[in-house]
Coordinates of C-alpha atoms and ligand atoms in Angstrom, one line a residue:
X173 CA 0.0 0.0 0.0
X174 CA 2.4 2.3 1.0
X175 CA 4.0 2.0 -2.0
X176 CA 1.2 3.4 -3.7
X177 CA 1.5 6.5 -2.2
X178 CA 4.7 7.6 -4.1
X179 CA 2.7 7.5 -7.4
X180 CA 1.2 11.1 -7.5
X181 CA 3.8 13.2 -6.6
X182 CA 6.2 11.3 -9.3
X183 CA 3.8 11.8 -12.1
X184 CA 2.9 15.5 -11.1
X185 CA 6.9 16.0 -11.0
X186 CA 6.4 14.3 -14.7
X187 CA 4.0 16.7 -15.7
X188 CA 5.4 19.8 -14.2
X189 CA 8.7 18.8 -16.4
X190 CA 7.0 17.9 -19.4
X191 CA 5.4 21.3 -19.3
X192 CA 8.5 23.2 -18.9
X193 CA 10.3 21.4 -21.4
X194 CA 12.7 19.6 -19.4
X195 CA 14.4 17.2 -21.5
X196 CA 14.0 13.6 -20.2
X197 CA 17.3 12.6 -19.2
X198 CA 18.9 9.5 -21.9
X199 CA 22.4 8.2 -21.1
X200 CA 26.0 8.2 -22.0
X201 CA 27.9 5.9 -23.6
X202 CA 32.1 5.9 -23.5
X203 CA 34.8 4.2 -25.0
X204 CA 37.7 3.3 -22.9
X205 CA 41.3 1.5 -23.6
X206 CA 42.8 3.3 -26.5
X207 CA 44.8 6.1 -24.2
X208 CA 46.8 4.9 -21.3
X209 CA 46.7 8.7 -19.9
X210 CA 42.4 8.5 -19.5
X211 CA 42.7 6.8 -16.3
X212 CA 41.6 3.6 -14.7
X213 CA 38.7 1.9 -16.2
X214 CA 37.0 2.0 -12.5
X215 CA 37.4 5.9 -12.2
X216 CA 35.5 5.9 -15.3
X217 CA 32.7 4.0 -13.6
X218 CA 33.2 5.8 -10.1
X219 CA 32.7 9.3 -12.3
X220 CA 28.8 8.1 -12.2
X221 CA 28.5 9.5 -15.4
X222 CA 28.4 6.9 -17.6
X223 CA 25.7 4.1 -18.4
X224 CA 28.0 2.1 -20.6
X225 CA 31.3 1.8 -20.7
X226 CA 33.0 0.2 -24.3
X227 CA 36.4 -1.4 -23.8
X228 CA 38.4 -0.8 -27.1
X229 CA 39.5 -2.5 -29.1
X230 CA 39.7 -6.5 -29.9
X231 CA 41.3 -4.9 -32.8
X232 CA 42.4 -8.1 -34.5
X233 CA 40.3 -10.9 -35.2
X234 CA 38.4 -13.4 -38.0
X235 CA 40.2 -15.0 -41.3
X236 CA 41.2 -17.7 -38.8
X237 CA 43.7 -15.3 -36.6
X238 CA 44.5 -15.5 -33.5
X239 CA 42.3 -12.7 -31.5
X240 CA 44.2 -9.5 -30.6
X241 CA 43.2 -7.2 -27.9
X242 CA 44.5 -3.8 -28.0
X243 CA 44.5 -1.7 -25.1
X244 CA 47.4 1.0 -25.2
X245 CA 49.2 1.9 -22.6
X246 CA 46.9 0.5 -19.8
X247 CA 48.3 -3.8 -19.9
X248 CA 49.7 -5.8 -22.5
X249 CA 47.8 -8.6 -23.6
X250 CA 50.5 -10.3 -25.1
X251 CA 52.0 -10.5 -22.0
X252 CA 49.8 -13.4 -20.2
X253 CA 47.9 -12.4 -17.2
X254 CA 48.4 -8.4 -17.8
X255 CA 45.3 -7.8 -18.1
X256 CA 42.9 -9.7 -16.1
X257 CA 43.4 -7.2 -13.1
X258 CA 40.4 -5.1 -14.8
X259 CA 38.1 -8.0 -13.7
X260 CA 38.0 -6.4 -10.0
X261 CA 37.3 -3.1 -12.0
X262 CA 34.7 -4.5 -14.6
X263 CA 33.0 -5.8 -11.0
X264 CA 33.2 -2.4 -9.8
X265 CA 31.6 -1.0 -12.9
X266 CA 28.7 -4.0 -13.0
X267 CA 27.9 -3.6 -9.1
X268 CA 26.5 0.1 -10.4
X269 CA 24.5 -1.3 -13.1
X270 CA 26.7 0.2 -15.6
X271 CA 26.8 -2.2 -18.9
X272 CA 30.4 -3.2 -19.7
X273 CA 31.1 -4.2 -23.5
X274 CA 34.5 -5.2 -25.7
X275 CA 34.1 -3.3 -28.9
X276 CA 35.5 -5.5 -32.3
X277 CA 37.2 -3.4 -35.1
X278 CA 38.6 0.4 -34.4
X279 CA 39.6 2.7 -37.0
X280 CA 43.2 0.5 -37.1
X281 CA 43.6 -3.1 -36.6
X282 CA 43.5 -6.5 -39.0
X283 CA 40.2 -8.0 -38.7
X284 CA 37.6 -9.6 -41.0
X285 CA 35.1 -12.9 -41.5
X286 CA 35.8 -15.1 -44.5
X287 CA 32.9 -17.1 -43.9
X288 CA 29.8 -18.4 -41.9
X289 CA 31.6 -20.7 -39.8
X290 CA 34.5 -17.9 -39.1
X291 CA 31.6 -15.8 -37.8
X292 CA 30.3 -18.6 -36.0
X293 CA 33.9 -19.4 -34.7
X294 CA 34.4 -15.6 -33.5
X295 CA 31.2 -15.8 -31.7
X296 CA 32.1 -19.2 -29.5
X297 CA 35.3 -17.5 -29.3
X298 CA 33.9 -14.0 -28.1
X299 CA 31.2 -16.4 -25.6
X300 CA 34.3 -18.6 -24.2
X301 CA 36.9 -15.9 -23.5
X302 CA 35.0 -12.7 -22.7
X303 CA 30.8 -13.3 -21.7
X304 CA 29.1 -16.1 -20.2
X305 CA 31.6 -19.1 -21.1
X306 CA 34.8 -20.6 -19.5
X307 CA 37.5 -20.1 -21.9
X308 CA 41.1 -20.2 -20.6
X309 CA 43.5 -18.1 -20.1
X310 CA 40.2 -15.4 -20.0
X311 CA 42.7 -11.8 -21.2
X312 CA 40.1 -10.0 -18.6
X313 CA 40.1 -12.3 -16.4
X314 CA 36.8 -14.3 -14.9
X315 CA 34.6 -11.3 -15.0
X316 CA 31.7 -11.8 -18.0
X317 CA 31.3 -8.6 -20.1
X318 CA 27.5 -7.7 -20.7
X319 CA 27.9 -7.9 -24.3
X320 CA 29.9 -7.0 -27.8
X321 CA 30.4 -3.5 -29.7
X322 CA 30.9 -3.6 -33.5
X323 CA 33.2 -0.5 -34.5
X324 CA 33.8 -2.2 -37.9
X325 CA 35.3 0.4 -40.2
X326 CA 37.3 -1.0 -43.0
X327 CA 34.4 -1.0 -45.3
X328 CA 34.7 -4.9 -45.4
X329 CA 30.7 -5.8 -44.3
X330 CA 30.8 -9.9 -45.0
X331 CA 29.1 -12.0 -42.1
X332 CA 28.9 -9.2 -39.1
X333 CA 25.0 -10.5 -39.7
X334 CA 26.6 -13.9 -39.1
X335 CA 28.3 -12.9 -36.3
X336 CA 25.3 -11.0 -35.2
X337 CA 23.1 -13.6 -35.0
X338 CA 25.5 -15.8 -33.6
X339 CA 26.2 -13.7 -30.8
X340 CA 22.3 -13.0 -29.9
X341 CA 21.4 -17.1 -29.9
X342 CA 24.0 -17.8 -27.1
X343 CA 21.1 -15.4 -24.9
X344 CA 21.8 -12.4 -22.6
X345 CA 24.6 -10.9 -24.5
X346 CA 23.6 -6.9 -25.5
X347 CA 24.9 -6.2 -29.0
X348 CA 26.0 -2.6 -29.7
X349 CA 27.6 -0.7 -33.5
X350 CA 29.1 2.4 -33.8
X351 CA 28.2 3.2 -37.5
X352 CA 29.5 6.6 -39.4
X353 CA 26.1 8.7 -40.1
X354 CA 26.1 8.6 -43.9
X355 CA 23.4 6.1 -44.6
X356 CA 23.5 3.0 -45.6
X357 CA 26.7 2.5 -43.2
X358 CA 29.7 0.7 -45.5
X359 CA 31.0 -1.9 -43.3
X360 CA 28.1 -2.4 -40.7
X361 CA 24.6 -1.9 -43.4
X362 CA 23.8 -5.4 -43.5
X363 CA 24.4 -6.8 -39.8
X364 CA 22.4 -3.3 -38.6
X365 CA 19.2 -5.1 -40.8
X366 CA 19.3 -7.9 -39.0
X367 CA 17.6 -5.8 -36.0
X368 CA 19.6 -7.8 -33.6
X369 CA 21.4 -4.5 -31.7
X370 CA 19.8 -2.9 -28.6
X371 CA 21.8 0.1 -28.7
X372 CA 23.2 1.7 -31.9
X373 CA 25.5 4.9 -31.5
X374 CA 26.0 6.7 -34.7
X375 CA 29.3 8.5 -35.0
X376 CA 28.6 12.1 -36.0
X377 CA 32.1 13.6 -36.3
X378 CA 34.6 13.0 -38.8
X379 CA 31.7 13.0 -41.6
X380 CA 31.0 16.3 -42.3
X381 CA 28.6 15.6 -44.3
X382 CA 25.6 14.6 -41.6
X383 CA 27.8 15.9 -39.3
X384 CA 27.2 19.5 -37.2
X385 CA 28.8 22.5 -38.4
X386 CA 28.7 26.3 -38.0
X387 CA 26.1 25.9 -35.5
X388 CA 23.9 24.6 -38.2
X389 CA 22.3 20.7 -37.4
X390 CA 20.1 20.2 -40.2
X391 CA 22.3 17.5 -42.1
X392 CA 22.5 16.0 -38.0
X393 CA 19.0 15.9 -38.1
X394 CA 18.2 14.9 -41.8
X395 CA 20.6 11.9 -41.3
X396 CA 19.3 11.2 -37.3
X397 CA 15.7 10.8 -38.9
X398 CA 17.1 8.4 -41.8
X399 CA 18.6 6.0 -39.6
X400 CA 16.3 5.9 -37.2
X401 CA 13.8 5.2 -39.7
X402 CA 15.5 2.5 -41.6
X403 CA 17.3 0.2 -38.7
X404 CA 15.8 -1.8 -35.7
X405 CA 17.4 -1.4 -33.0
X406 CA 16.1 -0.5 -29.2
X407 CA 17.6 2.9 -28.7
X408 CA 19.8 5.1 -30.8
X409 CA 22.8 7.1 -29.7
X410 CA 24.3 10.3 -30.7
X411 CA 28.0 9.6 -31.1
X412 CA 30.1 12.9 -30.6
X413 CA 33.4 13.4 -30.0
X414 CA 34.0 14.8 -26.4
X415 CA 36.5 18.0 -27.4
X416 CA 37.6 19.8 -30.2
X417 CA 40.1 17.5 -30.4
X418 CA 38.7 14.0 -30.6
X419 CA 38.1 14.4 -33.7
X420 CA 38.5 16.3 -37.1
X421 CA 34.9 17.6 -37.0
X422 CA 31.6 17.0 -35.5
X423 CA 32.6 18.5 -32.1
X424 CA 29.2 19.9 -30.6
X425 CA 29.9 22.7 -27.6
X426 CA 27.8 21.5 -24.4
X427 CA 25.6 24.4 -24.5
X428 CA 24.5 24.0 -28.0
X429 CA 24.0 20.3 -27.5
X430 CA 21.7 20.8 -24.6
X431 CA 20.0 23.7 -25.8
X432 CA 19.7 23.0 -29.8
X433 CA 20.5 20.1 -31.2
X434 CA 19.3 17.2 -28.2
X435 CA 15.5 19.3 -28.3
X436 CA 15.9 18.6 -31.9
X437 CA 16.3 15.0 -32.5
X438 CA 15.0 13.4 -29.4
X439 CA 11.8 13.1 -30.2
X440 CA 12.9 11.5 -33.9
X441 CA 13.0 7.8 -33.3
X442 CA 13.7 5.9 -30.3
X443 CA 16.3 8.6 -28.6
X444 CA 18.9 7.0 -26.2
X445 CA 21.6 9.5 -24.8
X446 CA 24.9 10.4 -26.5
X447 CA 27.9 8.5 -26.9
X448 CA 31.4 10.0 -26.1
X449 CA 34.7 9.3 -28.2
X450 CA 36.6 9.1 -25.6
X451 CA 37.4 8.3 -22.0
X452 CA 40.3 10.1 -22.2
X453 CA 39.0 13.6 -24.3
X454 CA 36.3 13.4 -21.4
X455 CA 38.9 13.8 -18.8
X456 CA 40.3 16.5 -20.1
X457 CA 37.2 18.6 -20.8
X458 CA 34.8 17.2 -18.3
X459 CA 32.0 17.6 -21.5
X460 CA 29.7 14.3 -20.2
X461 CA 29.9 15.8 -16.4
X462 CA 29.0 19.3 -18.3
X463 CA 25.8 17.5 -20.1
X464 CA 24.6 14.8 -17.8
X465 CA 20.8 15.1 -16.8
X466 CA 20.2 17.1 -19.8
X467 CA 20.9 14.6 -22.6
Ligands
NAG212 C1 32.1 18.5 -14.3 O1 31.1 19.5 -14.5 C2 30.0 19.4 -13.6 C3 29.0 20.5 -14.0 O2 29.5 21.7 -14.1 C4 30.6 19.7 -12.2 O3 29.5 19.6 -11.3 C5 31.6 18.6 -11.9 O4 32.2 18.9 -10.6 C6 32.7 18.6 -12.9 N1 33.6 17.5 -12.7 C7 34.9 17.6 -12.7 C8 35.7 16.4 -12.5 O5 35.4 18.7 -13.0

């Protein structure tokens, strides 16, 4: 009975925001790994600003390889056992509900999937040795990740829809892409149709031309409505870089974020939050502290 109670005031505190506009807050997504100088993957987490955090990169992987993880300056992972002291941290990160994923690909790297049964064999692989299974040595250690992040970018899209699928029929493993915003996405188009990701964060810098400029987020908003129109997914993010120099364009100044372009789109589609490239710009510049609650 009691709690019953709590239900008025919480929906006239719903109305009283709707009314004056207040944008519902989404959530922020950030990558982590690729600069040994962004701090430790648990201060990340302990920042509370962050609903995912997207270790980068697995960066080699597929054509029967040998996996590669790549994580800068922060362990070696050719170096057995370097790394599995982030399974306390990925813990850490978990115990606040915050969703923990290894992202495949990267702007560098050697990775691609010859066939069905490579993407099948990446899959068990990715299952074994980083979720749910009991692969050994694990390079994380024990701790299982919540799910996989596709940042394919070499323009090579054979059998991510394999791996895709795959990775979905194992059960409980969240599936995440990072396409570029010019539609259809070269590398990632035909894995996205599958409608097998829950979240997909667009990246809307380093493509100027759906990217924001001048103050001006029409082509932002013209490309924000085609994708969000054409893919399944459960949520879309906006993927910005987190300073000026992040990335060669698409930076977006907090204040016209929060005041321009989020009351723009989020009412296109099924609006998540932002995503932040990276960890380490985000240090620096503080941007996701300076947005939280009103993205
Ligand atoms: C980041 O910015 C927010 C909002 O201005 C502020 O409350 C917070 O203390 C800042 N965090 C850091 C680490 O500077």
């Amino acid at each position: 009975m009691a709690a019953n109670l709590k239900w008025p005031p919480v929906l006239a505190l719903l109305l009283v925001a709707g009314m004056a506009g207040i944008a519902s807050a989404g959530n922020i997504a950030v990558y982590w790994g690729q600069n040994g100088g962004e701090g430790s993957l648990a201060d990340a987490c302990n920042s509370g600003n962050y609903a995912y955090v997207i270790i980068a990169f697995l960066s080699t992987f597929g054509n029967g390889q040998t996996p590669v993880l790549n994580l800068a300056g922060h362990c070696d992972p050719s170096s057995p056992g370097s790394c599995t002291f982030l399974s306390s941290e990925i813990q850490t990160c978990k115990s606040q509900g915050i969703k923990v994923l290894l992202s495949l690909g990267g702007g560098g790297g050697n990775y691609g999937l010859s066939s069905t049964d490579d993407a099948n064999s990446v899959a068990n692989y990715l299952w074994d040795y980083y979720l749910g299974g009991s692969g050994s040595p694990r390079p994380l250690g024990d701790a299982a990740l919540d799910g996989i992040d596709f940042d394919i970018e070499n323009g090579n899209s054979a059998h991510y829809d394999d791996l895709a699928n795959a990775l979905k029929a194992k059960g409980s493993v969240m599936l995440t892409a990072a396409p570029q915003c010019p539609y259809p996405d070269a590398s990632l188009g035909p894995a996205l149709q599958t409608g097998q990701f829950d979240n997909v964060w667009i990246q809307f810098y380093n493509n100027p031309g759906c990217s924001y400029a001048n103050g001006d987020d029409t082509n932002l908003v013209n490309a924000w409505r085609t994708w969000t129109s054409s893919v399944t997914a459960g949520s879309f993010y906006l993927g910005l870089p987190a300073s000026n120099d992040a990335a060669g364009s698409g930076y977006i100044a907090p204040g016209d974020l929060t005041g321009k372009v989020i009351p723009d789109i989020q009412s296109i589609g099924s609006y998540g939050g932002i995503m932040l490239w990276s960890r380490f710009y985000d240090v620096q510049k503080n941007y996701s502290g300076q947005v939280k609650g009103s993205v």
